[in-house]
Coordinates of N, CA and C in Angstrom, one line a residue:
M11 N 101.9 96.7 106.8 CA 101.2 95.8 107.5 C 101.3 95.5 108.8
T12 N 100.0 95.6 109.4 CA 100.0 95.3 110.8 C 100.6 93.8 111.2
G13 N 101.4 93.5 112.5 CA 101.2 92.2 112.7 C 102.5 91.3 111.8
G14 N 103.3 91.8 111.5 CA 103.9 90.7 110.3 C 104.9 90.5 110.3
S15 N 104.8 90.2 111.7 CA 106.8 89.8 112.2 C 106.9 88.0 111.9
R16 N 105.5 87.1 111.8 CA 105.9 85.5 112.0 C 104.4 85.1 111.7
G17 N 104.2 83.4 111.3 CA 102.8 83.2 110.8 C 102.1 83.9 109.9
I18 N 100.9 84.0 109.7 CA 100.3 84.5 108.9 C 100.9 86.2 107.9
G19 N 101.0 86.5 109.1 CA 101.3 87.8 109.0 C 102.9 88.2 108.3
R20 N 103.8 87.0 108.3 CA 104.7 87.2 107.5 C 104.7 86.5 105.9
A21 N 103.8 85.2 106.3 CA 103.8 85.2 104.9 C 103.1 86.0 103.8
I22 N 102.0 86.6 104.3 CA 101.5 88.1 103.7 C 102.7 89.0 103.1
A23 N 103.6 89.6 104.2 CA 104.5 90.4 103.7 C 105.3 89.7 102.6
E24 N 105.8 88.6 102.8 CA 106.4 88.2 101.3 C 105.7 87.6 100.4
S25 N 104.8 87.6 100.3 CA 103.9 87.6 99.4 C 103.8 88.9 98.7
L26 N 103.4 89.7 99.8 CA 103.0 91.2 98.9 C 104.3 91.5 98.2
A27 N 105.4 91.0 98.5 CA 106.8 91.6 98.3 C 107.0 91.5 97.0
R28 N 106.8 89.7 96.9 CA 106.6 89.2 95.6 C 106.1 90.0 93.8
S29 N 104.8 90.6 94.9 CA 104.1 90.9 93.9 C 104.5 92.6 93.7
G30 N 105.9 92.9 94.0 CA 106.3 94.2 93.6 C 105.7 95.4 94.8
H31 N 105.8 95.3 95.8 CA 105.0 96.0 96.7 C 106.4 96.3 97.5
A32 N 106.4 97.6 97.9 CA 107.5 97.8 99.2 C 106.5 97.6 100.6
V33 N 107.0 96.7 101.3 CA 106.1 96.5 102.7 C 106.4 96.8 103.8
A34 N 106.1 97.9 104.6 CA 106.5 98.2 106.1 C 106.0 97.3 106.7
V35 N 107.0 96.5 107.4 CA 106.9 95.2 108.4 C 106.4 96.0 110.1
N36 N 105.1 96.3 110.5 CA 104.7 96.4 111.7 C 104.9 95.3 112.9
F37 N 105.6 95.7 113.6 CA 105.7 95.0 114.9 C 105.6 95.2 116.2
H38 N 105.1 94.6 117.3 CA 105.0 95.3 118.5 C 106.3 95.1 119.5
R39 N 106.4 93.2 119.6 CA 107.8 93.5 121.0 C 108.9 92.4 120.1
N40 N 108.3 91.6 119.0 CA 109.7 90.7 118.4 C 110.6 91.6 117.2
A41 N 111.5 92.3 117.7 CA 112.1 93.3 116.7 C 113.3 92.0 115.7
D42 N 113.5 90.8 116.5 CA 114.4 89.9 115.7 C 113.2 89.4 114.5
A43 N 112.1 89.0 114.5 CA 111.3 88.0 114.2 C 111.4 89.5 113.2
A44 N 110.8 90.4 113.0 CA 110.7 91.3 111.8 C 111.4 91.8 111.1
D45 N 112.9 91.6 111.7 CA 114.6 91.9 110.8 C 114.5 90.6 110.2
D46 N 114.5 89.2 110.7 CA 114.1 88.5 109.5 C 113.4 88.4 108.7
V47 N 112.2 88.9 108.7 CA 111.4 89.0 107.6 C 111.6 90.4 106.5
V48 N 112.1 91.4 107.3 CA 113.0 92.2 106.3 C 113.9 91.2 105.6
G49 N 115.0 90.4 106.1 CA 115.9 90.3 105.5 C 115.8 89.2 104.8
S50 N 114.7 88.6 104.9 CA 113.8 87.3 104.1 C 113.7 88.4 102.3
I51 N 112.8 89.6 102.7 CA 112.3 90.0 101.6 C 113.3 90.7 100.8
E52 N 114.4 91.5 101.2 CA 115.4 92.1 100.9 C 116.2 91.2 99.8
G53 N 116.5 90.0 100.5 CA 117.8 88.8 99.9 C 116.8 88.3 98.8
A54 N 115.1 88.5 98.9 CA 114.6 88.0 97.6 C 114.6 88.9 96.4
G55 N 115.2 90.1 96.8 CA 115.2 91.4 95.8 C 114.3 92.5 96.3
G56 N 113.1 92.1 96.9 CA 112.6 93.1 97.4 C 112.9 94.0 98.0
R57 N 111.8 95.2 98.6 CA 112.3 96.3 99.7 C 111.1 96.2 101.0
A58 N 111.7 96.4 101.8 CA 111.2 96.4 102.9 C 111.5 96.6 104.7
V59 N 110.6 97.5 105.2 CA 111.4 98.3 106.6 C 110.1 97.6 107.6
A60 N 111.0 97.2 109.0 CA 110.3 96.7 110.0 C 110.0 98.3 110.7
Y61 N 109.1 98.5 111.4 CA 108.5 99.5 112.3 C 107.9 99.1 113.3
G62 N 108.7 99.4 114.9 CA 107.8 98.6 116.3 C 106.8 99.8 116.5
A63 N 105.6 99.0 116.8 CA 104.4 99.8 117.4 C 103.5 99.3 118.1
D64 N 102.8 100.0 119.1 CA 101.6 99.4 119.8 C 100.8 100.0 118.8
V65 N 100.0 99.0 117.6 CA 98.9 99.5 116.5 C 97.9 100.1 117.7
S66 N 97.3 99.5 118.5 CA 96.5 100.2 119.5 C 96.2 101.6 120.1
D67 N 97.6 101.7 119.9 CA 97.8 103.5 120.6 C 97.8 104.2 118.9
E68 N 97.0 105.4 119.9 CA 96.6 106.3 118.8 C 97.9 106.8 118.0
Q69 N 98.9 107.3 119.3 CA 100.0 108.1 118.8 C 101.2 107.2 118.3
Q70 N 101.1 106.3 118.7 CA 102.4 105.5 118.1 C 101.7 105.2 116.9
V71 N 100.6 104.7 116.2 CA 99.8 104.9 115.2 C 101.1 106.2 114.3
V72 N 100.1 107.2 114.8 CA 100.2 108.3 114.1 C 101.7 108.5 113.5
T73 N 102.6 108.3 114.5 CA 104.3 108.3 114.0 C 104.9 106.9 113.3
M74 N 104.5 106.0 113.5 CA 104.7 105.0 112.2 C 104.0 105.1 111.5
F75 N 102.8 105.9 111.3 CA 102.5 106.1 109.8 C 103.9 107.3 109.0
E76 N 103.6 108.2 109.7 CA 104.8 109.3 109.3 C 105.8 108.8 108.8
S77 N 106.6 107.9 109.2 CA 108.0 107.0 109.3 C 107.5 106.3 108.2
V78 N 106.3 105.5 108.1 CA 106.3 105.1 106.7 C 106.2 105.9 105.0
V79 N 105.3 106.8 105.3 CA 105.3 107.8 104.4 C 106.6 108.1 104.1
A80 N 107.5 108.6 105.0 CA 109.0 109.2 104.9 C 109.9 108.4 104.2
D81 N 109.9 107.2 104.3 CA 110.7 105.7 104.0 C 110.6 105.1 102.7
L82 N 108.9 105.1 103.0 CA 108.6 104.2 101.5 C 107.4 105.4 100.8
G83 N 107.1 106.3 101.2 CA 106.1 106.9 100.3 C 104.5 106.6 100.8
S84 N 103.3 107.1 100.1 CA 102.4 107.2 100.4 C 101.9 105.7 100.6
V85 N 100.6 105.4 101.6 CA 100.6 104.2 102.1 C 99.1 103.8 100.9
S86 N 98.9 102.5 99.6 CA 98.1 102.3 99.1 C 97.2 101.2 99.1
V87 N 98.3 100.3 100.2 CA 97.8 99.1 100.7 C 97.6 98.8 102.1
L88 N 97.1 98.6 102.6 CA 96.6 98.6 104.2 C 96.3 97.1 104.5
I89 N 97.2 96.2 105.6 CA 97.0 95.3 106.0 C 96.8 95.1 107.3
N90 N 95.0 94.6 107.8 CA 95.0 95.0 109.2 C 95.3 93.7 109.3
N91 N 96.4 93.4 110.2 CA 96.7 91.8 110.6 C 97.1 91.6 112.3
A92 N 97.2 92.6 113.2 CA 97.8 92.3 114.4 C 96.3 91.8 114.8
G93 N 96.9 90.7 115.9 CA 95.9 90.1 116.7 C 96.5 89.3 117.6
I94 N 95.8 89.0 118.8 CA 95.9 88.3 119.8 C 94.9 87.6 120.3
T95 N 95.2 86.7 121.2 CA 93.7 85.7 121.9 C 94.4 85.9 123.3
R96 N 93.2 85.7 124.1 CA 93.2 85.5 125.3 C 92.2 84.7 125.5
D97 N 92.2 83.5 125.4 CA 91.1 82.5 125.3 C 90.4 82.1 126.9
N98 N 89.7 82.2 127.2 CA 88.6 81.5 128.3 C 87.1 81.6 128.4
L99 N 86.4 80.7 129.2 CA 85.4 80.5 129.3 C 84.9 82.2 129.6
L100 N 83.3 82.9 129.1 CA 82.9 83.7 129.5 C 83.2 83.8 131.6
L101 N 82.2 83.2 132.0 CA 82.3 83.5 133.5 C 83.6 83.5 134.0
R102 N 84.7 82.9 133.1 CA 86.4 83.0 133.7 C 86.9 84.3 133.3
M103 N 86.7 85.1 132.4 CA 87.0 85.7 131.4 C 87.2 87.4 132.3
R104 N 88.8 87.7 132.5 CA 88.8 89.0 132.9 C 88.2 89.9 132.4
V105 N 88.2 91.4 132.8 CA 87.5 92.3 131.9 C 88.7 92.8 131.1
G106 N 90.2 92.9 132.0 CA 91.3 93.0 131.5 C 91.6 92.0 129.6
D107 N 91.2 91.4 130.0 CA 91.4 90.0 129.2 C 90.6 90.2 127.6
F108 N 89.3 90.5 128.0 CA 88.4 91.2 127.3 C 88.8 92.3 126.1
D109 N 89.2 93.2 127.2 CA 89.3 94.9 126.7 C 90.7 94.6 125.7
E110 N 91.9 93.6 126.2 CA 93.1 93.8 125.3 C 92.8 93.2 124.3
V111 N 92.0 92.2 124.3 CA 91.8 91.3 122.5 C 91.2 92.4 121.7
I112 N 90.0 93.5 122.2 CA 89.4 94.1 121.6 C 89.9 95.3 120.9
S113 N 90.7 95.8 122.3 CA 91.8 96.9 121.7 C 93.5 96.7 120.6
T114 N 93.8 95.5 120.9 CA 94.6 94.9 119.6 C 94.4 94.4 118.7
N115 N 92.9 93.8 118.3 CA 92.6 93.3 117.2 C 91.6 94.2 116.3
L116 N 90.7 94.9 117.4 CA 89.9 95.6 116.8 C 90.0 96.9 116.2
R117 N 90.2 97.8 117.8 CA 91.0 99.1 117.6 C 91.8 99.8 116.8
S118 N 93.0 98.8 116.6 CA 94.3 99.0 115.7 C 93.6 99.0 114.2
A119 N 92.8 97.9 113.5 CA 92.1 98.4 112.6 C 91.4 99.5 112.2
F120 N 90.6 100.2 113.4 CA 90.3 101.5 113.0 C 91.1 102.4 113.1
L121 N 91.7 102.2 114.1 CA 93.3 103.8 114.0 C 94.1 103.6 112.7
C122 N 94.3 102.6 112.3 CA 95.4 102.6 110.7 C 94.3 103.0 109.4
T123 N 93.2 102.1 109.8 CA 92.3 102.2 108.4 C 92.1 103.6 108.5
R124 N 92.1 104.8 109.6 CA 91.4 105.6 109.5 C 92.8 106.8 109.1
I125 N 93.9 106.6 109.6 CA 95.0 107.0 109.1 C 95.3 106.9 107.4
A126 N 95.3 105.2 107.2 CA 95.5 104.9 106.0 C 94.6 105.9 104.7
L127 N 93.5 106.0 105.0 CA 92.3 106.2 103.9 C 93.0 107.4 103.7
R128 N 93.6 108.1 104.4 CA 93.5 110.0 104.0 C 94.4 109.6 102.8
G129 N 95.4 109.3 102.7 CA 96.7 109.6 101.6 C 95.7 108.3 100.1
M130 N 95.2 107.4 100.7 CA 94.3 107.0 99.2 C 92.9 107.5 99.0
L131 N 92.4 108.3 99.5 CA 91.3 109.2 99.1 C 92.1 110.2 98.3
R132 N 93.0 111.0 98.5 CA 93.8 111.6 97.7 C 94.1 111.4 96.2
A133 N 94.7 110.3 96.6 CA 95.2 109.0 95.1 C 93.9 108.3 94.5
H134 N 92.7 108.8 94.9 CA 91.6 107.9 94.8 C 91.5 106.5 94.1
W135 N 92.3 105.9 94.7 CA 93.0 104.2 94.8 C 93.2 104.1 96.2
G136 N 93.1 102.7 96.7 CA 93.5 101.7 97.9 C 93.1 100.7 97.6
R137 N 93.8 99.8 98.5 CA 93.0 98.8 99.2 C 93.2 98.2 100.5
V138 N 92.2 98.1 101.2 CA 92.6 97.8 102.7 C 91.7 96.2 103.2
V139 N 93.0 95.4 103.3 CA 92.4 94.0 103.5 C 92.5 93.8 105.2
S140 N 91.2 93.5 105.9 CA 91.7 93.2 107.4 C 92.0 91.7 107.3
I141 N 92.5 91.1 108.2 CA 92.6 89.4 108.6 C 91.5 89.2 109.8
A142 N 90.2 89.0 109.6 CA 89.2 88.5 110.3 C 89.5 86.8 111.2
S143 N 88.7 86.3 111.1 CA 88.7 84.4 111.5 C 87.3 84.1 111.6
V144 N 86.8 82.7 111.0 CA 86.1 82.1 111.3 C 85.4 82.2 111.8
A145 N 86.0 82.4 113.0 CA 85.4 82.4 114.4 C 84.6 83.3 114.5
G146 N 84.7 84.6 113.9 CA 84.1 86.0 113.5 C 82.6 85.8 113.0
I147 N 82.5 84.7 112.6 CA 81.0 83.8 111.5 C 80.8 83.4 112.5
T148 N 81.5 82.1 112.8 CA 80.5 81.4 113.9 C 80.5 81.2 115.1
G149 N 81.3 82.2 115.7 CA 81.1 81.9 117.0 C 82.7 80.9 117.2
N150 N 83.1 80.7 118.8 CA 83.6 79.9 119.0 C 84.0 80.1 121.1
P151 N 83.7 78.8 121.3 CA 83.5 78.4 122.9 C 84.6 78.8 123.2
G152 N 85.0 79.8 124.5 CA 86.1 80.3 124.9 C 87.0 81.1 124.5
Q153 N 86.0 81.9 123.3 CA 86.9 83.0 122.9 C 85.9 84.1 122.7
A154 N 84.8 84.7 123.4 CA 83.9 85.4 123.1 C 84.6 86.8 122.9
N155 N 85.7 87.1 123.3 CA 86.4 88.4 123.3 C 87.1 88.5 121.9
Y156 N 87.8 87.4 121.7 CA 88.2 86.9 119.8 C 87.5 87.4 119.0
A157 N 86.3 86.0 119.1 CA 85.0 86.1 118.1 C 84.6 87.6 118.1
A158 N 84.1 88.5 119.2 CA 84.0 89.8 118.7 C 84.9 90.9 118.1
S159 N 85.5 90.6 118.5 CA 87.2 91.7 117.8 C 86.7 91.2 116.3
K160 N 86.9 90.0 116.2 CA 86.7 89.6 114.7 C 85.5 90.1 113.8
A161 N 84.3 89.4 114.6 CA 83.3 90.3 113.7 C 82.8 91.4 113.9
G162 N 83.3 92.2 115.0 CA 84.0 93.8 114.6 C 84.6 94.4 113.8
I163 N 85.7 93.3 112.9 CA 86.2 93.8 112.1 C 85.2 93.4 110.8
I164 N 84.6 92.5 110.5 CA 83.7 92.3 109.5 C 82.8 93.0 109.0
G165 N 81.7 94.0 110.6 CA 81.0 95.1 110.3 C 81.9 96.4 110.1
F166 N 82.9 96.5 110.6 CA 83.6 97.8 110.6 C 84.2 97.9 109.0
S167 N 84.6 96.7 108.3 CA 85.0 96.7 107.0 C 83.8 96.8 105.9
K168 N 83.1 96.2 106.3 CA 81.5 96.5 104.9 C 81.1 97.8 105.6
S169 N 81.3 98.8 106.6 CA 80.4 99.9 107.0 C 81.8 100.7 106.0
I170 N 83.1 100.8 106.1 CA 83.6 101.6 105.3 C 84.0 101.9 103.8
A171 N 83.8 99.8 103.3 CA 83.3 99.7 101.6 C 82.5 100.4 101.4
K172 N 81.4 100.9 102.2 CA 80.2 101.6 101.8 C 80.8 103.2 101.2
E173 N 81.5 103.7 103.0 CA 81.7 105.0 102.8 C 83.1 105.8 101.4
V174 N 83.4 104.7 101.1 CA 84.8 105.3 99.9 C 84.9 104.3 99.0
G175 N 83.9 103.6 98.8 CA 84.2 103.0 97.7 C 83.8 104.0 96.1
S176 N 83.4 105.0 96.5 CA 83.1 105.5 95.0 C 84.3 106.7 95.2
R177 N 85.1 106.5 95.7 CA 86.7 107.1 95.8 C 87.7 105.8 94.9
G178 N 87.4 104.7 94.4 CA 88.3 103.8 93.9 C 88.6 102.7 95.0
I179 N 88.7 103.2 95.6 CA 88.9 102.4 97.5 C 88.3 101.0 97.8
T180 N 88.7 99.9 97.7 CA 88.0 98.2 98.1 C 88.3 98.6 99.9
V181 N 87.7 97.7 100.4 CA 87.8 97.8 101.7 C 86.8 96.0 101.8
N182 N 87.9 95.1 102.3 CA 87.4 93.6 102.0 C 88.2 92.7 103.3
V183 N 88.0 91.7 103.9 CA 88.2 90.7 105.1 C 88.8 89.4 104.5
V184 N 89.7 88.9 105.3 CA 89.8 86.8 104.7 C 89.8 86.8 105.8
A185 N 89.1 85.8 106.0 CA 88.8 85.5 107.4 C 89.4 83.6 107.4
P186 N 91.0 83.7 107.6 CA 91.2 82.3 107.9 C 90.4 81.3 108.7
G187 N 90.5 79.8 108.5 CA 90.3 79.3 110.0 C 91.2 78.7 110.4
F188 N 91.5 77.1 110.8 CA 92.8 76.4 111.2 C 93.7 76.4 110.5
V189 N 94.7 77.4 110.9 CA 96.5 77.6 109.9 C 97.0 77.2 110.8
A190 N 98.0 76.4 109.9 CA 99.1 76.0 110.9 C 100.4 77.2 111.1
T191 N 100.5 77.3 112.3 CA 101.4 78.5 112.5 C 102.2 77.9 114.0
D192 N 102.8 79.0 113.9 CA 103.3 78.8 115.3 C 102.8 78.6 116.8
L193 N 101.0 79.4 116.4 CA 100.6 79.9 117.4 C 99.4 78.7 117.6
T194 N 99.3 77.9 116.2 CA 98.6 76.1 116.7 C 99.8 75.3 116.7
D195 N 100.7 75.2 117.1 CA 101.8 74.3 117.1 C 101.7 73.5 118.3
P196 N 101.7 74.2 119.5 CA 101.4 73.7 120.5 C 100.3 73.0 120.8
L197 N 99.1 73.3 120.5 CA 98.0 72.4 120.9 C 98.1 70.8 121.1
G198 N 97.2 70.1 121.5 CA 97.7 68.6 121.6 C 97.0 68.2 120.4
A199 N 97.3 66.6 120.6 CA 97.1 65.7 119.1 C 95.5 65.7 119.1
K200 N 94.9 65.5 120.4 CA 93.7 65.4 120.5 C 92.9 66.5 120.0
V201 N 92.9 67.5 120.2 CA 92.1 69.3 119.8 C 92.6 69.2 118.4
K202 N 94.3 69.2 118.0 CA 94.2 69.0 116.2 C 93.3 67.9 115.5
E203 N 93.2 66.9 116.2 CA 92.5 65.8 115.5 C 90.6 66.0 115.6
A204 N 90.5 66.4 116.4 CA 88.9 67.3 116.3 C 88.6 68.3 115.3
A205 N 89.5 69.0 115.5 CA 89.8 70.5 114.6 C 89.3 69.5 113.1
R206 N 90.1 68.7 112.7 CA 90.7 68.5 111.3 C 89.2 68.0 110.9
A207 N 88.6 66.9 111.9 CA 87.5 66.6 111.3 C 86.4 67.5 110.9
S208 N 86.5 68.5 111.4 CA 85.3 69.0 111.1 C 85.4 70.4 109.9
I209 N 86.7 70.0 109.5 CA 87.1 70.6 107.9 C 86.9 69.9 107.0
A210 N 86.2 71.0 106.0 CA 85.7 69.6 104.6 C 86.6 69.1 103.9
L211 N 87.8 70.1 103.5 CA 89.3 69.4 103.0 C 89.8 68.5 103.8
G212 N 89.6 68.4 105.2 CA 90.7 67.6 106.3 C 91.3 67.7 106.2
R213 N 92.3 68.9 106.2 CA 93.6 69.5 106.6 C 93.2 70.3 106.9
F214 N 94.4 71.2 107.5 CA 94.4 72.5 108.2 C 95.2 73.3 107.2
G215 N 94.6 74.4 107.3 CA 95.6 75.5 106.3 C 96.8 75.9 106.1
E216 N 97.3 76.4 105.2 CA 98.9 76.9 105.2 C 99.2 78.3 105.0
A217 N 99.7 78.9 105.5 CA 99.6 80.2 105.8 C 99.6 81.1 104.6
R218 N 100.5 80.4 103.2 CA 101.0 80.4 102.4 C 99.6 81.0 101.6
E219 N 98.6 80.0 101.9 CA 97.7 79.7 101.2 C 96.3 81.3 101.4
V220 N 96.9 81.7 102.8 CA 95.6 82.8 103.4 C 96.6 84.0 102.6
A221 N 97.7 84.0 102.7 CA 98.4 85.2 101.9 C 98.3 85.5 100.6
A222 N 97.8 84.2 99.6 CA 97.2 84.4 98.4 C 95.8 85.0 98.0
A223 N 95.1 84.9 99.5 CA 93.6 85.8 99.0 C 93.9 87.0 99.3
V224 N 94.9 87.1 100.4 CA 95.2 88.9 100.4 C 95.7 89.1 99.1
D225 N 96.6 88.7 98.5 CA 97.9 89.3 97.7 C 96.4 89.5 96.7
F226 N 95.4 88.6 96.2 CA 94.6 89.1 95.3 C 93.9 90.3 95.7
L227 N 93.6 90.2 96.7 CA 92.3 91.5 97.1 C 93.6 92.6 96.9
A228 N 94.3 92.9 97.3 CA 95.5 93.9 97.4 C 95.6 94.3 96.2
S229 N 95.5 93.6 94.8 CA 95.5 93.8 93.4 C 94.5 94.1 92.5
D230 N 95.2 94.8 91.6 CA 94.1 95.3 90.4 C 93.0 94.1 89.6
A231 N 93.5 93.0 90.0 CA 92.2 92.2 89.7 C 91.2 92.1 90.6
A232 N 91.2 92.4 91.4 CA 90.6 92.0 92.5 C 89.5 94.0 92.5
S233 N 89.3 94.5 91.5 CA 89.1 96.3 91.7 C 87.4 96.1 91.6
Y234 N 86.8 95.3 91.7 CA 85.4 95.3 91.6 C 84.9 94.4 92.7
V235 N 85.7 94.2 93.6 CA 85.3 93.2 94.7 C 85.7 94.3 95.8
T236 N 84.2 94.5 96.5 CA 84.5 95.5 98.1 C 83.5 94.9 99.0
G237 N 83.6 94.9 100.2 CA 82.6 94.6 101.6 C 82.9 93.5 101.5
Q238 N 83.7 92.3 100.9 CA 83.6 91.2 101.0 C 84.0 90.3 102.1
V239 N 83.7 89.0 102.7 CA 84.3 88.1 103.9 C 84.9 87.5 102.9
L240 N 86.1 86.8 102.7 CA 86.7 85.8 101.8 C 87.1 84.5 103.0
A241 N 86.2 83.7 103.2 CA 86.9 82.5 104.6 C 88.3 81.6 103.4
V242 N 88.7 81.5 104.1 CA 89.9 81.0 103.5 C 90.0 79.5 104.9
D243 N 89.5 78.7 104.8 CA 89.2 77.7 106.0 C 88.9 76.4 105.4
G244 N 89.1 75.9 104.4 CA 89.0 75.0 104.0 C 87.6 73.9 104.1
G245 N 86.6 74.7 104.4 CA 84.9 74.5 104.5 C 84.9 74.3 106.1
L246 N 85.3 74.8 106.5 CA 85.6 74.7 108.7 C 84.3 75.2 108.6
A247 N 83.7 76.5 108.2 CA 82.0 77.0 108.5 C 81.0 76.8 107.8
L248 N 81.3 75.9 106.8 CA 80.0 75.4 106.1 C 79.3 74.6 107.4

């Protein structure tokens, strides 16, 4: 899985490991955090290996998948979770900030899905689950780049689901809402309270709740679910 070293990504990696998957934990810069995830999985009796790669770079993606297949075997489940934010109002947004978000969040999903599908097509079985956001459904002020990348993931996934469904491969999206992670911790009390007031369940989500949705979509139990967007948002997008 991409972006597996912290927050929601870590919760997904650990959940998949508990379900019996050998997990390739991709990271870009934080090797220590990725190693900590691997240690946690191995300590619980699972199997995991960390792989450093910029998944917006085609050659690094190719090299990473070659290593994963050599170490862990063919990829039957792909989780596209790599993502960044570079928030600003559109008139103040730098072109570089727009391009970097699109590249990290959307181009990476294209590159990783394209190469992972080769083995899945040969096996006539596979699961692709990409992490989007409710921002990709509703939009969000100050996040035109981020919302565009997540909306792109939704359209991309629906298209691929139609392409490969006849080969036993499902392609789905999980769209988290406001989830308590180290990325949201620094937000001020007023911002958090305003966000909480717009959530039907009246609370922020937890990373484990997003991981549970991913775990379901990656399993045999979801064999007749494809092309769907599962919002794990407590009713934020209602």
